mmCIF file of N, CA and C in Angstrom:
data_model
loop_
_atom_site.group_PDB
_atom_site.id
_atom_site.type_symbol
_atom_site.label_atom_id
_atom_site.label_comp_id
_atom_site.label_asym_id
_atom_site.label_seq_id
_atom_site.Cartn_x
_atom_site.Cartn_y
_atom_site.Cartn_z
ATOM 1 N N MET S 1 148.885 -196.475 -47.544
ATOM 2 C CA MET S 1 149.335 -197.831 -47.333
ATOM 3 C C MET S 1 150.857 -197.817 -47.223
ATOM 4 N N PRO S 2 151.398 -198.397 -46.175
ATOM 5 C CA PRO S 2 152.849 -198.338 -45.997
ATOM 6 C C PRO S 2 153.616 -199.304 -46.895
ATOM 7 N N VAL S 3 154.831 -198.920 -47.197
ATOM 8 C CA VAL S 3 155.789 -199.792 -47.866
ATOM 9 C C VAL S 3 156.835 -200.118 -46.811
ATOM 10 N N TYR S 4 157.079 -201.399 -46.580
ATOM 11 C CA TYR S 4 157.989 -201.845 -45.533
ATOM 12 C C TYR S 4 159.364 -202.121 -46.122
ATOM 13 N N GLU S 5 160.369 -202.031 -45.278
ATOM 14 C CA GLU S 5 161.733 -202.323 -45.706
ATOM 15 C C GLU S 5 162.338 -203.318 -44.726
ATOM 16 N N ASN S 6 163.001 -204.357 -45.258
ATOM 17 C CA ASN S 6 163.621 -205.344 -44.380
ATOM 18 C C ASN S 6 165.086 -204.990 -44.126
ATOM 19 N N GLU S 7 165.805 -205.889 -43.443
ATOM 20 C CA GLU S 7 167.197 -205.638 -43.077
ATOM 21 C C GLU S 7 168.111 -205.503 -44.288
ATOM 22 N N GLN S 8 167.733 -206.102 -45.402
ATOM 23 C CA GLN S 8 168.539 -206.023 -46.628
ATOM 24 C C GLN S 8 168.129 -204.840 -47.509
ATOM 25 N N ALA S 9 167.362 -203.921 -46.961
ATOM 26 C CA ALA S 9 166.881 -202.713 -47.663
ATOM 27 C C ALA S 9 165.957 -203.043 -48.836
ATOM 28 N N GLN S 10 165.315 -204.221 -48.808
ATOM 29 C CA GLN S 10 164.326 -204.559 -49.827
ATOM 30 C C GLN S 10 162.984 -203.989 -49.392
ATOM 31 N N LYS S 11 162.257 -203.456 -50.342
ATOM 32 C CA LYS S 11 160.952 -202.865 -50.049
ATOM 33 C C LYS S 11 159.856 -203.887 -50.331
ATOM 34 N N TRP S 12 158.843 -203.916 -49.438
ATOM 35 C CA TRP S 12 157.757 -204.881 -49.514
ATOM 36 C C TRP S 12 156.430 -204.202 -49.252
ATOM 37 N N VAL S 13 155.361 -204.788 -49.779
ATOM 38 C CA VAL S 13 154.002 -204.320 -49.550
ATOM 39 C C VAL S 13 153.211 -205.470 -48.945
ATOM 40 N N ASP S 14 152.420 -205.183 -47.933
ATOM 41 C CA ASP S 14 151.546 -206.189 -47.335
ATOM 42 C C ASP S 14 150.412 -206.482 -48.319
ATOM 43 N N ALA S 15 150.241 -207.745 -48.668
ATOM 44 C CA ALA S 15 149.247 -208.133 -49.685
ATOM 45 C C ALA S 15 147.824 -207.775 -49.266
ATOM 46 N N LYS S 16 147.492 -207.952 -47.993
ATOM 47 C CA LYS S 16 146.131 -207.624 -47.538
ATOM 48 C C LYS S 16 145.887 -206.118 -47.597
ATOM 49 N N GLU S 17 146.905 -205.326 -47.290
ATOM 50 C CA GLU S 17 146.756 -203.872 -47.384
ATOM 51 C C GLU S 17 146.586 -203.445 -48.839
ATOM 52 N N LEU S 18 147.321 -204.086 -49.755
ATOM 53 C CA LEU S 18 147.164 -203.782 -51.179
ATOM 54 C C LEU S 18 145.763 -204.169 -51.646
ATOM 55 N N HIS S 19 145.273 -205.311 -51.216
ATOM 56 C CA HIS S 19 143.925 -205.772 -51.542
ATOM 57 C C HIS S 19 142.889 -204.732 -51.126
ATOM 58 N N MET S 20 143.040 -204.199 -49.923
ATOM 59 C CA MET S 20 142.112 -203.165 -49.441
ATOM 60 C C MET S 20 142.303 -201.866 -50.218
ATOM 61 N N PHE S 21 143.547 -201.492 -50.494
ATOM 62 C CA PHE S 21 143.832 -200.274 -51.249
ATOM 63 C C PHE S 21 143.172 -200.305 -52.620
ATOM 64 N N LEU S 22 143.237 -201.464 -53.273
ATOM 65 C CA LEU S 22 142.653 -201.608 -54.611
ATOM 66 C C LEU S 22 141.137 -201.757 -54.585
ATOM 67 N N ARG S 23 140.577 -201.890 -53.378
ATOM 68 C CA ARG S 23 139.129 -202.051 -53.200
ATOM 69 C C ARG S 23 138.589 -203.245 -53.983
ATOM 70 N N VAL S 24 139.311 -204.352 -53.888
ATOM 71 C CA VAL S 24 138.905 -205.586 -54.558
ATOM 72 C C VAL S 24 137.711 -206.172 -53.800
ATOM 73 N N VAL S 25 136.692 -206.610 -54.529
ATOM 74 C CA VAL S 25 135.500 -207.150 -53.882
ATOM 75 C C VAL S 25 135.617 -208.649 -53.602
ATOM 76 N N THR S 26 136.503 -209.327 -54.305
ATOM 77 C CA THR S 26 136.722 -210.756 -54.081
ATOM 78 C C THR S 26 137.400 -210.956 -52.730
ATOM 79 N N ARG S 27 137.036 -212.022 -52.034
ATOM 80 C CA ARG S 27 137.646 -212.352 -50.751
ATOM 81 C C ARG S 27 139.165 -212.457 -50.924
ATOM 82 N N PHE S 28 139.944 -211.952 -49.966
ATOM 83 C CA PHE S 28 141.399 -211.883 -50.102
ATOM 84 C C PHE S 28 142.028 -213.217 -50.464
ATOM 85 N N ASN S 29 141.716 -214.271 -49.716
ATOM 86 C CA ASN S 29 142.359 -215.570 -49.968
ATOM 87 C C ASN S 29 142.136 -216.052 -51.395
ATOM 88 N N ASP S 30 140.924 -215.887 -51.905
ATOM 89 C CA ASP S 30 140.618 -216.299 -53.274
ATOM 90 C C ASP S 30 141.346 -215.420 -54.283
ATOM 91 N N TRP S 31 141.297 -214.107 -54.063
ATOM 92 C CA TRP S 31 141.947 -213.153 -54.964
ATOM 93 C C TRP S 31 143.438 -213.440 -55.062
ATOM 94 N N PHE S 32 144.090 -213.589 -53.913
ATOM 95 C CA PHE S 32 145.536 -213.786 -53.908
ATOM 96 C C PHE S 32 145.922 -215.103 -54.586
ATOM 97 N N ALA S 33 145.239 -216.184 -54.246
ATOM 98 C CA ALA S 33 145.546 -217.486 -54.856
ATOM 99 C C ALA S 33 145.338 -217.446 -56.369
ATOM 100 N N ASN S 34 144.272 -216.791 -56.819
ATOM 101 C CA ASN S 34 144.005 -216.686 -58.259
ATOM 102 C C ASN S 34 145.078 -215.890 -58.979
ATOM 103 N N LYS S 35 145.513 -214.779 -58.394
ATOM 104 C CA LYS S 35 146.535 -213.941 -59.044
ATOM 105 C C LYS S 35 147.881 -214.650 -59.093
ATOM 106 N N VAL S 36 148.237 -215.356 -58.017
ATOM 107 C CA VAL S 36 149.503 -216.097 -58.006
ATOM 108 C C VAL S 36 149.494 -217.144 -59.109
ATOM 109 N N GLU S 37 148.394 -217.867 -59.240
ATOM 110 C CA GLU S 37 148.297 -218.898 -60.272
ATOM 111 C C GLU S 37 148.231 -218.291 -61.676
ATOM 112 N N GLN S 38 147.410 -217.274 -61.831
ATOM 113 C CA GLN S 38 147.194 -216.671 -63.150
ATOM 114 C C GLN S 38 148.464 -216.038 -63.711
ATOM 115 N N TYR S 39 149.257 -215.405 -62.867
ATOM 116 C CA TYR S 39 150.437 -214.672 -63.338
ATOM 117 C C TYR S 39 151.751 -215.357 -62.966
ATOM 118 N N ASN S 40 151.671 -216.596 -62.488
ATOM 119 C CA ASN S 40 152.860 -217.398 -62.196
ATOM 120 C C ASN S 40 153.839 -216.723 -61.240
ATOM 121 N N PHE S 41 153.312 -216.070 -60.203
ATOM 122 C CA PHE S 41 154.176 -215.497 -59.190
ATOM 123 C C PHE S 41 154.792 -216.623 -58.365
ATOM 124 N N VAL S 42 156.003 -216.408 -57.884
ATOM 125 C CA VAL S 42 156.759 -217.448 -57.189
ATOM 126 C C VAL S 42 157.059 -217.016 -55.755
ATOM 127 N N GLU S 43 156.672 -217.889 -54.816
ATOM 128 C CA GLU S 43 156.993 -217.622 -53.419
ATOM 129 C C GLU S 43 158.508 -217.643 -53.252
ATOM 130 N N GLY S 44 159.032 -216.674 -52.528
ATOM 131 C CA GLY S 44 160.470 -216.569 -52.327
ATOM 132 C C GLY S 44 161.135 -215.647 -53.327
ATOM 133 N N ALA S 45 160.476 -215.394 -54.455
ATOM 134 C CA ALA S 45 161.005 -214.464 -55.455
ATOM 135 C C ALA S 45 160.111 -213.229 -55.569
ATOM 136 N N ASP S 46 158.803 -213.445 -55.720
ATOM 137 C CA ASP S 46 157.852 -212.347 -55.893
ATOM 138 C C ASP S 46 157.156 -211.973 -54.584
ATOM 139 N N PHE S 47 157.047 -212.916 -53.692
ATOM 140 C CA PHE S 47 156.384 -212.675 -52.403
ATOM 141 C C PHE S 47 156.903 -213.672 -51.394
ATOM 142 N N TYR S 48 156.696 -213.368 -50.130
ATOM 143 C CA TYR S 48 156.993 -214.373 -49.119
ATOM 144 C C TYR S 48 155.874 -214.434 -48.109
ATOM 145 N N LEU S 49 155.782 -215.595 -47.487
ATOM 146 C CA LEU S 49 154.728 -215.896 -46.529
ATOM 147 C C LEU S 49 155.317 -215.865 -45.133
ATOM 148 N N LYS S 50 154.614 -215.205 -44.228
ATOM 149 C CA LYS S 50 155.009 -215.174 -42.822
ATOM 150 C C LYS S 50 153.827 -215.700 -42.016
ATOM 151 N N LEU S 51 154.085 -216.681 -41.179
ATOM 152 C CA LEU S 51 153.058 -217.198 -40.288
ATOM 153 C C LEU S 51 153.194 -216.495 -38.947
ATOM 154 N N SER S 52 152.085 -215.964 -38.452
ATOM 155 C CA SER S 52 152.120 -215.278 -37.164
ATOM 156 C C SER S 52 151.003 -215.804 -36.280
ATOM 157 N N LYS S 53 151.202 -215.667 -34.986
ATOM 158 C CA LYS S 53 150.191 -216.153 -34.042
ATOM 159 C C LYS S 53 148.911 -215.368 -34.211
ATOM 160 N N ASN S 54 147.827 -216.094 -34.170
ATOM 161 C CA ASN S 54 146.511 -215.490 -34.285
ATOM 162 C C ASN S 54 145.911 -215.459 -32.879
ATOM 163 N N ALA S 55 145.781 -214.300 -32.316
ATOM 164 C CA ALA S 55 145.332 -214.156 -30.933
ATOM 165 C C ALA S 55 144.014 -214.886 -30.696
ATOM 166 N N GLY S 56 144.040 -215.811 -29.739
ATOM 167 C CA GLY S 56 142.818 -216.509 -29.372
ATOM 168 C C GLY S 56 142.440 -217.676 -30.261
ATOM 169 N N ARG S 57 143.225 -217.967 -31.270
ATOM 170 C CA ARG S 57 142.905 -219.073 -32.168
ATOM 171 C C ARG S 57 144.089 -220.017 -32.258
ATOM 172 N N GLY S 58 143.822 -221.247 -32.613
ATOM 173 C CA GLY S 58 144.865 -222.256 -32.685
ATOM 174 C C GLY S 58 145.746 -222.166 -33.916
ATOM 175 N N ARG S 59 145.165 -221.781 -35.048
ATOM 176 C CA ARG S 59 145.931 -221.745 -36.294
ATOM 177 C C ARG S 59 146.701 -220.440 -36.445
ATOM 178 N N PRO S 60 147.918 -220.525 -36.978
ATOM 179 C CA PRO S 60 148.645 -219.278 -37.239
ATOM 180 C C PRO S 60 148.015 -218.529 -38.417
ATOM 181 N N ARG S 61 148.178 -217.231 -38.396
ATOM 182 C CA ARG S 61 147.656 -216.382 -39.466
ATOM 183 C C ARG S 61 148.712 -216.249 -40.556
ATOM 184 N N LYS S 62 148.286 -216.312 -41.810
ATOM 185 C CA LYS S 62 149.205 -216.162 -42.938
ATOM 186 C C LYS S 62 149.244 -214.700 -43.353
ATOM 187 N N GLU S 63 150.454 -214.182 -43.451
ATOM 188 C CA GLU S 63 150.656 -212.820 -43.948
ATOM 189 C C GLU S 63 151.556 -212.910 -45.172
ATOM 190 N N TYR S 64 151.146 -212.259 -46.235
ATOM 191 C CA TYR S 64 151.919 -212.273 -47.471
ATOM 192 C C TYR S 64 152.521 -210.896 -47.699
ATOM 193 N N PHE S 65 153.813 -210.882 -48.010
ATOM 194 C CA PHE S 65 154.496 -209.643 -48.328
ATOM 195 C C PHE S 65 154.997 -209.724 -49.762
ATOM 196 N N LEU S 66 154.710 -208.675 -50.536
ATOM 197 C CA LEU S 66 154.967 -208.660 -51.970
ATOM 198 C C LEU S 66 156.138 -207.739 -52.298
ATOM 199 N N THR S 67 156.910 -208.129 -53.303
ATOM 200 C CA THR S 67 157.910 -207.206 -53.822
ATOM 201 C C THR S 67 157.171 -206.031 -54.468
ATOM 202 N N LEU S 68 157.856 -204.906 -54.615
ATOM 203 C CA LEU S 68 157.210 -203.769 -55.271
ATOM 204 C C LEU S 68 156.831 -204.108 -56.704
ATOM 205 N N ASN S 69 157.637 -204.942 -57.366
ATOM 206 C CA ASN S 69 157.330 -205.328 -58.732
ATOM 207 C C ASN S 69 156.022 -206.119 -58.803
ATOM 208 N N MET S 70 155.837 -207.066 -57.887
ATOM 209 C CA MET S 70 154.590 -207.843 -57.875
ATOM 210 C C MET S 70 153.411 -206.943 -57.537
ATOM 211 N N ALA S 71 153.585 -206.063 -56.552
ATOM 212 C CA ALA S 71 152.507 -205.147 -56.175
ATOM 213 C C ALA S 71 152.124 -204.258 -57.355
ATOM 214 N N LYS S 72 153.116 -203.774 -58.086
ATOM 215 C CA LYS S 72 152.866 -202.937 -59.268
ATOM 216 C C LYS S 72 152.077 -203.721 -60.307
ATOM 217 N N GLN S 73 152.487 -204.961 -60.557
ATOM 218 C CA GLN S 73 151.782 -205.781 -61.542
ATOM 219 C C GLN S 73 150.331 -206.028 -61.127
ATOM 220 N N LEU S 74 150.117 -206.305 -59.854
ATOM 221 C CA LEU S 74 148.745 -206.531 -59.384
ATOM 222 C C LEU S 74 147.898 -205.273 -59.534
ATOM 223 N N CYS S 75 148.488 -204.122 -59.280
ATOM 224 C CA CYS S 75 147.754 -202.863 -59.467
ATOM 225 C C CYS S 75 147.355 -202.692 -60.929
ATOM 226 N N MET S 76 148.291 -202.977 -61.808
ATOM 227 C CA MET S 76 148.051 -202.738 -63.223
ATOM 228 C C MET S 76 147.022 -203.684 -63.823
ATOM 229 N N VAL S 77 146.905 -204.902 -63.308
ATOM 230 C CA VAL S 77 145.943 -205.853 -63.880
ATOM 231 C C VAL S 77 144.583 -205.794 -63.195
ATOM 232 N N GLU S 78 144.468 -205.031 -62.120
ATOM 233 C CA GLU S 78 143.209 -205.012 -61.382
ATOM 234 C C GLU S 78 142.104 -204.301 -62.154
ATOM 235 N N ASN S 79 142.458 -203.434 -63.085
ATOM 236 C CA ASN S 79 141.499 -202.782 -63.966
ATOM 237 C C ASN S 79 140.424 -202.006 -63.200
ATOM 238 N N ASN S 80 140.871 -201.159 -62.299
ATOM 239 C CA ASN S 80 139.965 -200.230 -61.635
ATOM 240 C C ASN S 80 140.682 -198.883 -61.486
ATOM 241 N N GLU S 81 140.031 -197.908 -60.907
ATOM 242 C CA GLU S 81 140.607 -196.565 -60.821
ATOM 243 C C GLU S 81 141.943 -196.553 -60.094
ATOM 244 N N ARG S 82 142.031 -197.298 -59.006
ATOM 245 C CA ARG S 82 143.284 -197.338 -58.256
ATOM 246 C C ARG S 82 144.403 -197.948 -59.098
ATOM 247 N N GLY S 83 144.098 -198.994 -59.830
ATOM 248 C CA GLY S 83 145.096 -199.603 -60.702
ATOM 249 C C GLY S 83 145.496 -198.683 -61.841
ATOM 250 N N ARG S 84 144.534 -197.933 -62.379
ATOM 251 C CA ARG S 84 144.825 -197.008 -63.477
ATOM 252 C C ARG S 84 145.699 -195.845 -63.026
ATOM 253 N N GLN S 85 145.645 -195.475 -61.752
ATOM 254 C CA GLN S 85 146.544 -194.438 -61.250
ATOM 255 C C GLN S 85 147.990 -194.844 -61.511
ATOM 256 N N LEU S 86 148.277 -196.100 -61.322
ATOM 257 C CA LEU S 86 149.630 -196.592 -61.519
ATOM 258 C C LEU S 86 149.969 -196.720 -62.994
ATOM 259 N N LYS S 87 149.012 -197.159 -63.817
ATOM 260 C CA LYS S 87 149.270 -197.325 -65.246
ATOM 261 C C LYS S 87 149.704 -196.022 -65.898
ATOM 262 N N SER S 88 149.152 -194.900 -65.451
ATOM 263 C CA SER S 88 149.456 -193.618 -66.072
ATOM 264 C C SER S 88 150.774 -193.024 -65.585
ATOM 265 N N CYS S 89 151.433 -193.673 -64.676
ATOM 266 C CA CYS S 89 152.679 -193.188 -64.109
ATOM 267 C C CYS S 89 153.859 -193.619 -64.972
ATOM 268 N N SER S 90 154.821 -192.736 -65.174
ATOM 269 C CA SER S 90 155.981 -193.070 -66.001
ATOM 270 C C SER S 90 156.989 -193.949 -65.260
ATOM 271 N N ARG S 91 156.985 -193.913 -63.926
ATOM 272 C CA ARG S 91 157.896 -194.754 -63.125
ATOM 273 C C ARG S 91 157.068 -195.489 -62.079
ATOM 274 N N PRO S 92 156.416 -196.584 -62.480
ATOM 275 C CA PRO S 92 155.431 -197.246 -61.625
ATOM 276 C C PRO S 92 155.902 -197.633 -60.232
ATOM 277 N N LYS S 93 157.138 -198.098 -60.075
ATOM 278 C CA LYS S 93 157.597 -198.508 -58.737
ATOM 279 C C LYS S 93 157.619 -197.304 -57.801
ATOM 280 N N LEU S 94 158.094 -196.167 -58.293
ATOM 281 C CA LEU S 94 158.119 -194.974 -57.459
ATOM 282 C C LEU S 94 156.710 -194.470 -57.192
ATOM 283 N N CYS S 95 155.837 -194.568 -58.187
ATOM 284 C CA CYS S 95 154.454 -194.143 -58.006
ATOM 285 C C CYS S 95 153.737 -195.026 -57.001
ATOM 286 N N LEU S 96 154.058 -196.311 -56.994
ATOM 287 C CA LEU S 96 153.444 -197.216 -56.039
ATOM 288 C C LEU S 96 153.731 -196.724 -54.620
ATOM 289 N N ILE S 97 154.961 -196.329 -54.381
ATOM 290 C CA ILE S 97 155.326 -195.815 -53.061
ATOM 291 C C ILE S 97 154.567 -194.535 -52.776
ATOM 292 N N ASP S 98 154.407 -193.682 -53.780
ATOM 293 C CA ASP S 98 153.732 -192.406 -53.594
ATOM 294 C C ASP S 98 152.233 -192.555 -53.371
ATOM 295 N N ILE S 99 151.573 -193.453 -54.116
ATOM 296 C CA ILE S 99 150.114 -193.515 -54.040
ATOM 297 C C ILE S 99 149.627 -194.410 -52.928
ATOM 298 N N VAL S 100 150.471 -195.266 -52.409
ATOM 299 C CA VAL S 100 150.016 -196.189 -51.375
ATOM 300 C C VAL S 100 150.242 -195.648 -49.988
#
């Protein structure tokens, strides 16, 4: 799973790619909304939303990009093998880049 970097050298993770990486069985939209509410993540600080054209459809597609800190937290609370890989790491942000 790639880690993206913007013009300000900030690193980001695509939320849908993280969802697939963690092998979450809950539908993405429900999972993401629940985690944002449950852990009080803030748009503009922990993640940002990008609207992009959805080929062949009228509504734009929502893409969420997460800070490495938010992605790390989501991995750690997911309570599965993929999340535990990160928990056992001494430097989780660096491990997130390595394992994804």
